Short mmCIF file of C-alpha atoms (C1' of nucleotides) in Angstrom, two decimals:
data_model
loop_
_atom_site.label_atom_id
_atom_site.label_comp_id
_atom_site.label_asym_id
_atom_site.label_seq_id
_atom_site.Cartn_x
_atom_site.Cartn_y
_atom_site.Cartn_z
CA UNK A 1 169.84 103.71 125.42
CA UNK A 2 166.62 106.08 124.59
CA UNK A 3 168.42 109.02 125.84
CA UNK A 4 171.52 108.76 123.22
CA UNK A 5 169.20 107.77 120.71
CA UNK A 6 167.55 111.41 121.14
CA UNK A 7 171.14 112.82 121.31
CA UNK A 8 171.46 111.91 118.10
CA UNK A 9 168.11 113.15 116.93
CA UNK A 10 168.54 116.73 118.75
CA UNK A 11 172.25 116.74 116.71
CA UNK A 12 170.86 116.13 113.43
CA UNK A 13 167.94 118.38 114.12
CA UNK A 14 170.13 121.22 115.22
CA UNK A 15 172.15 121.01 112.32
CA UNK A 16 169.11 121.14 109.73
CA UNK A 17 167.83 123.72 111.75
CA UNK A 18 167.24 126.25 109.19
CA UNK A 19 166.62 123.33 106.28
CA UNK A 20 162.79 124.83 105.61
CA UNK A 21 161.44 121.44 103.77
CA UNK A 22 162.04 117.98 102.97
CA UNK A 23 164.31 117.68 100.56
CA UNK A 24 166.66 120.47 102.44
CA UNK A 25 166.34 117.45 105.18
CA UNK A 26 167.58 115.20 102.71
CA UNK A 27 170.28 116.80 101.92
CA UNK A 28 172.04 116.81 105.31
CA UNK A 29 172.13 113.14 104.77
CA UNK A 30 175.20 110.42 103.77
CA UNK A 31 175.18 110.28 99.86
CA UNK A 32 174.98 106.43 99.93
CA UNK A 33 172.01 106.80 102.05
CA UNK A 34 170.22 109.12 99.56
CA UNK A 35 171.03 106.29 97.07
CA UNK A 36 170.01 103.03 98.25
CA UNK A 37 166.27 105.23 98.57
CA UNK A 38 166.41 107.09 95.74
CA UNK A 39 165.09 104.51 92.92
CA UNK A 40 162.47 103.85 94.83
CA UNK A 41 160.94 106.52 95.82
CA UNK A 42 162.00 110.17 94.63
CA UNK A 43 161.06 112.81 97.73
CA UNK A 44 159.21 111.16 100.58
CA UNK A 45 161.38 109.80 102.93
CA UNK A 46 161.95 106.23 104.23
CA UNK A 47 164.09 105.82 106.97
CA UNK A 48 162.74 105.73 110.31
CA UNK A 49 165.63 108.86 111.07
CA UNK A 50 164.13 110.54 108.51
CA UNK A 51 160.62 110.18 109.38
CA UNK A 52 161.17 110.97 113.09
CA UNK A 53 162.87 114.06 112.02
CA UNK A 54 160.16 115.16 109.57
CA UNK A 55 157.36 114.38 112.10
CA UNK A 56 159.74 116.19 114.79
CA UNK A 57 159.95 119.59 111.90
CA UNK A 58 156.22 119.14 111.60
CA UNK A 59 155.92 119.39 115.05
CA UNK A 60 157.77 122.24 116.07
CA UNK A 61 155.94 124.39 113.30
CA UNK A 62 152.87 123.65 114.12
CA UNK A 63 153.37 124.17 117.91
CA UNK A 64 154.97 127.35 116.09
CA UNK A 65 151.91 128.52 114.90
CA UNK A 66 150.19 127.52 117.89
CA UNK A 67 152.67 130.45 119.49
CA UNK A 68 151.76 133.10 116.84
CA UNK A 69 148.09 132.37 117.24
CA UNK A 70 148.06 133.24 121.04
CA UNK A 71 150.46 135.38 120.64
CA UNK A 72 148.67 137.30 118.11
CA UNK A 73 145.61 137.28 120.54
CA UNK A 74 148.17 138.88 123.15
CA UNK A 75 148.58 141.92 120.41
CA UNK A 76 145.07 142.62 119.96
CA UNK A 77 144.47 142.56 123.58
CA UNK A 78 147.50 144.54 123.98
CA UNK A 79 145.48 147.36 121.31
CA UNK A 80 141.92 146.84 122.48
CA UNK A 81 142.40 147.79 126.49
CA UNK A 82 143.03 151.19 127.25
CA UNK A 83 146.09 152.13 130.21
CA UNK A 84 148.79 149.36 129.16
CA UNK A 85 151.72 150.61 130.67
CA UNK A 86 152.98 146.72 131.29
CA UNK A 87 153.13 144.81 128.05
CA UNK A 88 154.17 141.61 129.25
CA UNK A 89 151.99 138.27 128.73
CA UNK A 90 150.93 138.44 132.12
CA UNK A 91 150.25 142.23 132.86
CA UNK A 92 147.96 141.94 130.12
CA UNK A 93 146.43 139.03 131.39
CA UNK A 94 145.74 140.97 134.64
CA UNK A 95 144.93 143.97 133.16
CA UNK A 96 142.44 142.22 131.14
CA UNK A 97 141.16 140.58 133.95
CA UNK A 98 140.96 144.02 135.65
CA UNK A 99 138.96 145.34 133.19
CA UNK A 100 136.23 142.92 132.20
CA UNK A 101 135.60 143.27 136.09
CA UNK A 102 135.05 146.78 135.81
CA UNK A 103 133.23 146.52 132.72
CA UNK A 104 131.28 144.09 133.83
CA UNK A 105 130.70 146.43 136.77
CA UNK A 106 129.80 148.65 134.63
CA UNK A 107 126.96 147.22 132.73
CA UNK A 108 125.31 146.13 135.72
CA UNK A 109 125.44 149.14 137.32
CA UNK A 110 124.65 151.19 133.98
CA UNK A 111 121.73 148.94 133.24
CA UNK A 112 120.18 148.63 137.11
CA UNK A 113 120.39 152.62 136.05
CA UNK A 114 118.56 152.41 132.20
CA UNK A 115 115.83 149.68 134.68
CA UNK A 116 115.01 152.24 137.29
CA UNK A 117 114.90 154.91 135.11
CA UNK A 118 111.72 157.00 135.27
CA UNK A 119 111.89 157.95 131.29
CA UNK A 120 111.65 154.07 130.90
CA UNK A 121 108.47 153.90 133.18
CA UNK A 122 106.81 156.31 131.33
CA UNK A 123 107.47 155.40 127.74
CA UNK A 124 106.56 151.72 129.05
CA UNK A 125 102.74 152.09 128.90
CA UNK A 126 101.12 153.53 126.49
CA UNK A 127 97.57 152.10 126.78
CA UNK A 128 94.17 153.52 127.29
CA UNK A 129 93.58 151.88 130.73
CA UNK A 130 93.93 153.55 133.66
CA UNK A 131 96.29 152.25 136.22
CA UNK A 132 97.33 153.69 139.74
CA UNK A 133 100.44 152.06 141.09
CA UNK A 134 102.39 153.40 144.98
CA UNK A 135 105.47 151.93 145.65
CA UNK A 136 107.95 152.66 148.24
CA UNK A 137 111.37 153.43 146.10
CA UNK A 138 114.44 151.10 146.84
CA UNK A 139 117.01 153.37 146.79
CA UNK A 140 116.00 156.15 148.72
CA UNK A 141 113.79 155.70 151.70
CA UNK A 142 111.16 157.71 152.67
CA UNK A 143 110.31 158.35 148.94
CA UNK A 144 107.41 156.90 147.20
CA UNK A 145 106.91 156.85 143.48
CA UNK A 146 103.35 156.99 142.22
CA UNK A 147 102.82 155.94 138.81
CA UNK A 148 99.55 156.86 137.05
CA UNK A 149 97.99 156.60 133.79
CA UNK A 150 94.65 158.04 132.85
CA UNK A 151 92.44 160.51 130.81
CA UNK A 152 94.06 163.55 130.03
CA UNK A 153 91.76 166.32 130.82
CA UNK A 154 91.65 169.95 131.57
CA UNK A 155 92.89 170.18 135.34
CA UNK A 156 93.89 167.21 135.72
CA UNK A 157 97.30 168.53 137.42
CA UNK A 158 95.60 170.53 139.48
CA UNK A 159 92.92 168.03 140.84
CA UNK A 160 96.83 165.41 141.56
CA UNK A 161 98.06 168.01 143.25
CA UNK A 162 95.46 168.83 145.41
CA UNK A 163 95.19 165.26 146.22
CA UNK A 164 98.99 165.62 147.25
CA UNK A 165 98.18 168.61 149.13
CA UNK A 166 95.38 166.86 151.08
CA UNK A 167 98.10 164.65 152.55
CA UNK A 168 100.75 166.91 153.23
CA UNK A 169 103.08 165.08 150.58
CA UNK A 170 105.23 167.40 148.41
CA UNK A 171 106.58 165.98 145.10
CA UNK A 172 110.44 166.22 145.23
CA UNK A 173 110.34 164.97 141.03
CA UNK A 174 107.46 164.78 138.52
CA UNK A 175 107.50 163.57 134.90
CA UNK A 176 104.46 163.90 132.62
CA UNK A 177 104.06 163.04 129.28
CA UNK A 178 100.80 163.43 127.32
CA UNK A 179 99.80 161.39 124.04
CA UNK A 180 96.44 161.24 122.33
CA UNK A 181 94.53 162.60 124.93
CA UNK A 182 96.16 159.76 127.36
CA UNK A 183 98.22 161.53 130.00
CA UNK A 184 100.91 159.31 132.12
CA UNK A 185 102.40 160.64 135.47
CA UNK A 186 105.26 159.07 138.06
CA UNK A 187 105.34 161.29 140.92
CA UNK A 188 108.22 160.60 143.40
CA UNK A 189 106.14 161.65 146.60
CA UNK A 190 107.76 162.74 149.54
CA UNK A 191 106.67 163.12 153.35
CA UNK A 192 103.86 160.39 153.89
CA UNK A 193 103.62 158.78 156.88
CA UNK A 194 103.32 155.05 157.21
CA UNK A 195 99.47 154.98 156.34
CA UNK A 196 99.67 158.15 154.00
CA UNK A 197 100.70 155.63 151.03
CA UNK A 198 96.84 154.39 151.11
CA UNK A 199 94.94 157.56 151.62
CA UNK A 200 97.43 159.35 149.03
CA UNK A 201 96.33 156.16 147.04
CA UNK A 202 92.70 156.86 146.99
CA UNK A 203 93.18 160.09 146.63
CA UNK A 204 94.93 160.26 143.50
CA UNK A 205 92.05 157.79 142.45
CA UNK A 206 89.61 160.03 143.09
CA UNK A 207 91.53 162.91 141.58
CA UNK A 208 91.93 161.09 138.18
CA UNK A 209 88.49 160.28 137.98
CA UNK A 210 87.10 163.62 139.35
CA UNK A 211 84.88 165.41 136.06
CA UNK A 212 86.80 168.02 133.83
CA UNK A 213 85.93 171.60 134.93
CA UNK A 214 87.14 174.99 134.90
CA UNK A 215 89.23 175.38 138.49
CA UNK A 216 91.28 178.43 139.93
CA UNK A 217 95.13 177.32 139.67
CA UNK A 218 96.93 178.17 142.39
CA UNK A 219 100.03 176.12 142.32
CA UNK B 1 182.98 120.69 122.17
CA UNK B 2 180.32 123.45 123.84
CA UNK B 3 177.80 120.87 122.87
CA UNK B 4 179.03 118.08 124.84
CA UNK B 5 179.37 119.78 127.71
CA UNK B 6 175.54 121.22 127.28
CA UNK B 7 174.30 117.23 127.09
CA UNK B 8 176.55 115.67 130.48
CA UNK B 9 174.66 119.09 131.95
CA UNK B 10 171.56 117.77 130.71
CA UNK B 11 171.99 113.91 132.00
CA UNK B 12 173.11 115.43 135.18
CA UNK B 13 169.94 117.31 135.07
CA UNK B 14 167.77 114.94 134.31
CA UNK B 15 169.51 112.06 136.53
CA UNK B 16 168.84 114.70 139.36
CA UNK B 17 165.50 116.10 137.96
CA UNK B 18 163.12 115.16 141.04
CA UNK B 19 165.74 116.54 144.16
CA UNK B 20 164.75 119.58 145.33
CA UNK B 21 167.59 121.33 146.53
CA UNK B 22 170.85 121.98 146.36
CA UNK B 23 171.83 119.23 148.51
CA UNK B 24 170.14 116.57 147.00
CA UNK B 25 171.76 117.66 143.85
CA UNK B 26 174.88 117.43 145.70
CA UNK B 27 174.21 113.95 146.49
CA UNK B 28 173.94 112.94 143.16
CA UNK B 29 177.82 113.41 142.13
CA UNK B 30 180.67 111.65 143.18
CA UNK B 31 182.06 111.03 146.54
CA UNK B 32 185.29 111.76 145.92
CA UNK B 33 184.19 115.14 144.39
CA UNK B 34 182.21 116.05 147.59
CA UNK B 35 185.43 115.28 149.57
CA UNK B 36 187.37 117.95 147.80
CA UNK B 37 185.06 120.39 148.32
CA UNK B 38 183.22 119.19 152.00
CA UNK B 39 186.06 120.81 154.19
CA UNK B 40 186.29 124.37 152.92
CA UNK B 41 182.40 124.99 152.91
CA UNK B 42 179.53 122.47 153.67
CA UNK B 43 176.71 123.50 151.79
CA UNK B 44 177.79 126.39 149.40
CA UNK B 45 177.93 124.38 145.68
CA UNK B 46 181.70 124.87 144.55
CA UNK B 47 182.34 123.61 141.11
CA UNK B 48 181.40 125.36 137.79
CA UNK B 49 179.11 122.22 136.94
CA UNK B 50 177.36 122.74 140.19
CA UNK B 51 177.10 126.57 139.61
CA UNK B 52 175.40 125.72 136.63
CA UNK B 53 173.17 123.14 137.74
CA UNK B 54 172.10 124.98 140.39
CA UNK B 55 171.40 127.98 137.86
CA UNK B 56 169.71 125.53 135.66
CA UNK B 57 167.26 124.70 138.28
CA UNK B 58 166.51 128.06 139.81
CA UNK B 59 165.80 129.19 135.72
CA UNK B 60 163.52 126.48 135.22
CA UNK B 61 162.02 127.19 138.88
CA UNK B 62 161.52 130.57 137.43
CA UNK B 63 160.29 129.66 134.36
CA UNK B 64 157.68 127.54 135.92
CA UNK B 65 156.25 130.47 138.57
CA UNK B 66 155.72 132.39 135.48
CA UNK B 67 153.67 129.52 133.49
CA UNK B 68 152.15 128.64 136.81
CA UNK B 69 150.85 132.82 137.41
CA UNK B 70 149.95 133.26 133.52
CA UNK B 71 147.87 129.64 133.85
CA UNK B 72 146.05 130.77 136.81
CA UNK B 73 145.41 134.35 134.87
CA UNK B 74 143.98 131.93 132.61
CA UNK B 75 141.74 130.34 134.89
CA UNK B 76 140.27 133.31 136.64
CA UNK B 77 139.62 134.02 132.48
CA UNK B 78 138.15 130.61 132.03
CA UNK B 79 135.90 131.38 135.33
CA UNK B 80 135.25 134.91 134.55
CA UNK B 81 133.73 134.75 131.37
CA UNK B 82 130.44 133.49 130.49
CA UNK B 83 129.42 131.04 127.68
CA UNK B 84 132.91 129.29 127.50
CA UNK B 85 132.71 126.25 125.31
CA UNK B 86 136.04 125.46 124.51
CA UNK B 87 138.40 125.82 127.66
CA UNK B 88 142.04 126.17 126.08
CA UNK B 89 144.24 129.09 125.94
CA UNK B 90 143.28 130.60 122.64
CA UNK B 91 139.87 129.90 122.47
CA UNK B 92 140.27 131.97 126.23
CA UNK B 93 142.01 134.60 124.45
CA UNK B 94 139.74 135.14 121.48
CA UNK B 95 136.56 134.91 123.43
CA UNK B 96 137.93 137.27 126.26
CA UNK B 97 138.78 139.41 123.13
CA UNK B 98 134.98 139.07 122.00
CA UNK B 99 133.79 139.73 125.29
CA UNK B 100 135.78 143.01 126.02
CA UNK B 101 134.88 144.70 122.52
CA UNK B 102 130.97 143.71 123.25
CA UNK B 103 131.36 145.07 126.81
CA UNK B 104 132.89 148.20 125.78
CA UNK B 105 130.19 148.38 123.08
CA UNK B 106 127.56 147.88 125.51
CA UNK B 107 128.62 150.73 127.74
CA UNK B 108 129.27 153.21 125.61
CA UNK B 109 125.61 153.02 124.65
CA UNK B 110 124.31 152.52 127.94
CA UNK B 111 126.44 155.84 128.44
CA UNK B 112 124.83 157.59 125.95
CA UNK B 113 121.76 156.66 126.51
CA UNK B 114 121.78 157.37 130.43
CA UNK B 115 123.79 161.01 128.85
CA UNK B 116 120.46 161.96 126.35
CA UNK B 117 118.97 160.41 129.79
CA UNK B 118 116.30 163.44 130.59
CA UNK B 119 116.69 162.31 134.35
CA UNK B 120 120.39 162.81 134.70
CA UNK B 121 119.81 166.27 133.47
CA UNK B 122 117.11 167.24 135.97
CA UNK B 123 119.70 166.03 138.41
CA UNK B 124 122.55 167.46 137.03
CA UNK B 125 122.02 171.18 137.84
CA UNK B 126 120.88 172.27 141.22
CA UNK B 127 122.72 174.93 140.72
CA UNK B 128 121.51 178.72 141.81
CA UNK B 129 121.90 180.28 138.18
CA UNK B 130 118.80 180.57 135.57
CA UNK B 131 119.70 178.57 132.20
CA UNK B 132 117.72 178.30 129.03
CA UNK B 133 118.74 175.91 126.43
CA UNK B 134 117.41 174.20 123.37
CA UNK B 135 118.58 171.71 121.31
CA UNK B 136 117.59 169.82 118.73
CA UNK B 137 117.36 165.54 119.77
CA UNK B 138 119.50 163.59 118.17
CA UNK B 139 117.44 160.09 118.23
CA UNK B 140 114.24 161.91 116.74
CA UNK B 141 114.24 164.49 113.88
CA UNK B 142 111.71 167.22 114.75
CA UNK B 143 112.01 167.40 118.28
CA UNK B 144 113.54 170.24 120.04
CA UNK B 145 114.63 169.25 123.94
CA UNK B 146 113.82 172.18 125.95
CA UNK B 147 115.79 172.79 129.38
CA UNK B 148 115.34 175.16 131.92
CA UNK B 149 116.35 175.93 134.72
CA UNK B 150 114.86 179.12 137.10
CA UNK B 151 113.87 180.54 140.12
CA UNK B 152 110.09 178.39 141.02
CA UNK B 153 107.01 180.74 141.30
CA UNK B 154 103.66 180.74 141.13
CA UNK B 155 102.26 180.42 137.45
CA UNK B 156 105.53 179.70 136.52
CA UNK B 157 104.29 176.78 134.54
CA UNK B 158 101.12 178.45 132.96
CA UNK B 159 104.08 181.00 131.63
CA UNK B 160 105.66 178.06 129.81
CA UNK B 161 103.12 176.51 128.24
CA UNK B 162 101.41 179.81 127.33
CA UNK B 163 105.07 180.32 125.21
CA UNK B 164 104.60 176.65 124.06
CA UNK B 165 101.53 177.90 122.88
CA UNK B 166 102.31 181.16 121.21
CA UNK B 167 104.45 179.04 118.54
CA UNK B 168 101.98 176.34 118.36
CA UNK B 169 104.19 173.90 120.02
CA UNK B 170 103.10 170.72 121.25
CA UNK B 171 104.93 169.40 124.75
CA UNK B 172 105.15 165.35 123.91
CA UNK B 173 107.07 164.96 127.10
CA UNK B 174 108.09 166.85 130.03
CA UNK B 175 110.10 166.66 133.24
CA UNK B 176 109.92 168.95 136.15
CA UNK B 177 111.39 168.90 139.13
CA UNK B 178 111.74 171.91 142.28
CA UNK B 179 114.04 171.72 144.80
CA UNK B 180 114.52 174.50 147.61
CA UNK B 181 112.50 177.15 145.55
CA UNK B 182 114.51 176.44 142.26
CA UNK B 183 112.77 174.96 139.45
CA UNK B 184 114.08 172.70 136.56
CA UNK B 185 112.17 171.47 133.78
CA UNK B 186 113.32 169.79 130.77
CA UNK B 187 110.29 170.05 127.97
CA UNK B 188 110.72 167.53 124.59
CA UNK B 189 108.74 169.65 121.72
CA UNK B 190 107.39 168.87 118.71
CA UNK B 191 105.70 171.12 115.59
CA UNK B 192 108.50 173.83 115.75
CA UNK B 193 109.46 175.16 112.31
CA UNK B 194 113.13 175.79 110.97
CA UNK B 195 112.86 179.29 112.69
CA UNK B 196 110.40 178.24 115.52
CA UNK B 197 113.09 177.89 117.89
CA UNK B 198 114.83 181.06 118.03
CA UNK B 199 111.36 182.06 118.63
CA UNK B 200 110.61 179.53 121.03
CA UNK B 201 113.73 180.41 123.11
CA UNK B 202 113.14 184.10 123.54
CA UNK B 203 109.54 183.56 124.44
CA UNK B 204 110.87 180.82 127.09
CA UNK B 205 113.12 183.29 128.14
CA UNK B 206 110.31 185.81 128.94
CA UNK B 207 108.17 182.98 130.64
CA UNK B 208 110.82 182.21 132.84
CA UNK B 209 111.18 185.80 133.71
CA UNK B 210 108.03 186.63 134.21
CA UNK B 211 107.07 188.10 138.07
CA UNK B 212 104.95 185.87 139.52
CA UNK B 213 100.94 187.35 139.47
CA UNK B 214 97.71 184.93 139.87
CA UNK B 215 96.34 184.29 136.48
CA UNK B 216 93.42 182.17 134.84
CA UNK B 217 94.91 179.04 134.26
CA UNK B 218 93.40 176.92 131.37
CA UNK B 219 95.73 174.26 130.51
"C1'" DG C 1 148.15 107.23 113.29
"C1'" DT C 2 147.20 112.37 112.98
"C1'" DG C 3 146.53 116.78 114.97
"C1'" DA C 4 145.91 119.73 118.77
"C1'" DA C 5 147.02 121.29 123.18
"C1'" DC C 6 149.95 121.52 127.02
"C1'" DA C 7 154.11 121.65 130.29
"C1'" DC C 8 158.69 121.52 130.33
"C1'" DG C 9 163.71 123.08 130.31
"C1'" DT C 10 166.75 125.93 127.95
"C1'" DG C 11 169.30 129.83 125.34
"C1'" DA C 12 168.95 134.49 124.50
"C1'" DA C 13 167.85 139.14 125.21
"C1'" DA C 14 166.17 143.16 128.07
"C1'" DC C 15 166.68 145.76 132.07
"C1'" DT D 1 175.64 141.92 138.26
"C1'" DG D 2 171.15 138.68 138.50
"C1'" DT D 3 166.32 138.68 137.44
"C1'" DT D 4 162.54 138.43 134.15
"C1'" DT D 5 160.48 137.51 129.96
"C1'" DC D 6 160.18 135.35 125.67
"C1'" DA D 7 160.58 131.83 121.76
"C1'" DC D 8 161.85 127.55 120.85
"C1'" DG D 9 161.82 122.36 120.22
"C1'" DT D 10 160.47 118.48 122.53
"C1'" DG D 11 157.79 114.71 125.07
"C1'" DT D 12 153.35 113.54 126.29
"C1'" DT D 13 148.51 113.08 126.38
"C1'" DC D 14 143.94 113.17 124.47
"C1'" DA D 15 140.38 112.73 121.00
#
DNA sequence: GTGAACACGTGAAAC
DNA sequence: TGTTTCACGTGTTCA
């Protein structure tokens, strides 16, 4: 019967439980046994016992180190997240979980930030053409953003924001940056009506283009 | 001997492996054992080897909720994370480990970035109180960020950049914003000397100061 | 026929 | 007390 036959196995095995290597195996063998193998070959063993108790030793350590690998991957997790109060195999599991969410939250929200963020816009062109761009701004309505790159001249501020004047617009956020005698502006513009967006447009067109001269500055 | 008794446990077991309850494994011993115990209570197991069977099976039951919820932990890993070539445990494990360290690497910068973010500082502040601050940027040697805070006014502006222009300052970037008569303005300068922005700061403070009167504005 | 990976049941320890 | 968690050795399957 297959069952008593692993009986026996599971007996032996238990008793060279703490045998570390082959020849410890050996040893929890019959004398005559060792003898009738032992001219012919010195250590590797013959029988198909001791075979199927090697291969069963060989096993168990390598599912062994199977156990300390993960489990060693459990310990850096364990180190690595932050607010462990659980340490068991599966709190960490969900707090990992948890927190690759977040993270992942995170990032999207951090980078949908970095995307939208006016500093970016600004350092993105640095070219000598000029470019007038109105868009309606996605996360607060009402607001338009007007981007615009051109010539940097004496009163050129003033002629924009007479332009913004013209339509009754006030800026609620300006950023300006000058290099090399190219000057870059987003605007966030607020106040227009439903067709101000295309007169503010041309406008500001006009206003970028308009000559350099000497202007009173009221602001 | 204790281990006897551990392997007619363990043929009982596995004779009875597929039942599902404690009746079924009732059914599996002998009828003349049921007999003894079917009068004095119907369904309650009575003997010590049905005790421990039944103990037996509601450990394993046990033990297999917990594989089953740390498996599934594992899936929602396996379906969480992106670029997942190999699919078993520890290659789960050390790629989730991968993953978390890049995340948390990834948002720390983003953090810092969106924290030297000139935006978030504009926003940061609508407070009431005037504030003057310099400091020296951290990405790029040799540029002093500039923030301000203060009451908006008329030539308020011209006043800055006529400091900027007493210490021979260049403005390579700047953001302004005014909201409800309060201005903010964060100004990145370059050309200051070791001692040009002690200087600077004073003269800022002065600007900021300043009561508003029309002046000739040349910018 | 090896090695790797997994699920399983079980003894032991923590609480 | 019983419940929960872990390590272990084993059988099995897959490449």
């Amino acid at each position: 019967m297959a069952f008593i036959r692993q009986l026996v196995q599971g007996m032996q095995h238990v008793r060279n439980y703490y045998n570390s290597d082959a020849q410890m195996i050996r040893g929890g063998f019959h004398q005559t046994f060792i003898s009738r193998t032992y001219k012919t070959s010195f250590l590797k063993p013959r029988s198909k016992v001791e075979i199927k108790l090697l291969a069963a030793k060989k096993h168990s350590e390598a599912e062994k180190r199977r156990r300390m690998r993960i489990n060693g991957q459990y310990e850096t997790l364990r180190n690595i997240l932050p607010n462990i109060i659980k340490k068991d195999k599966a709190s960490v599991l969900a707090e990992t979980i948890k927190q690759v969410k977040e993270l992942k939250k995170k990032v999207s929200k951090l980078e949908q930030d970095s995307s939208s963020n006016p500093s970016k816009d600004v350092v993105k062109f640095p070219n000598g053409t000029d470019k007038l761009n109105l868009e309606r701004c996605n996360n607060d309505e009402g607001i338009v953003k007007a981007t615009l790159s051109c010539e940097d001249r004496l009163g050129l501020m003033s002629s924009i924001s007479g332009a913004l004047e013209q339509v009754k617009a006030k800026v609620v956020k300006a950023e300006i940056v000058s290099v090399g005698g190219r000057a870059r502006s987003v605007l966030w513009v607020q106040g227009l009506g439903n067709d101000g967006t295309g007169t503010l447009k041309s406008k500001l067109r006009v206003a970028m283009q308009k000559p350099p001269k000497m202007q009173r500055f009221t602001q």
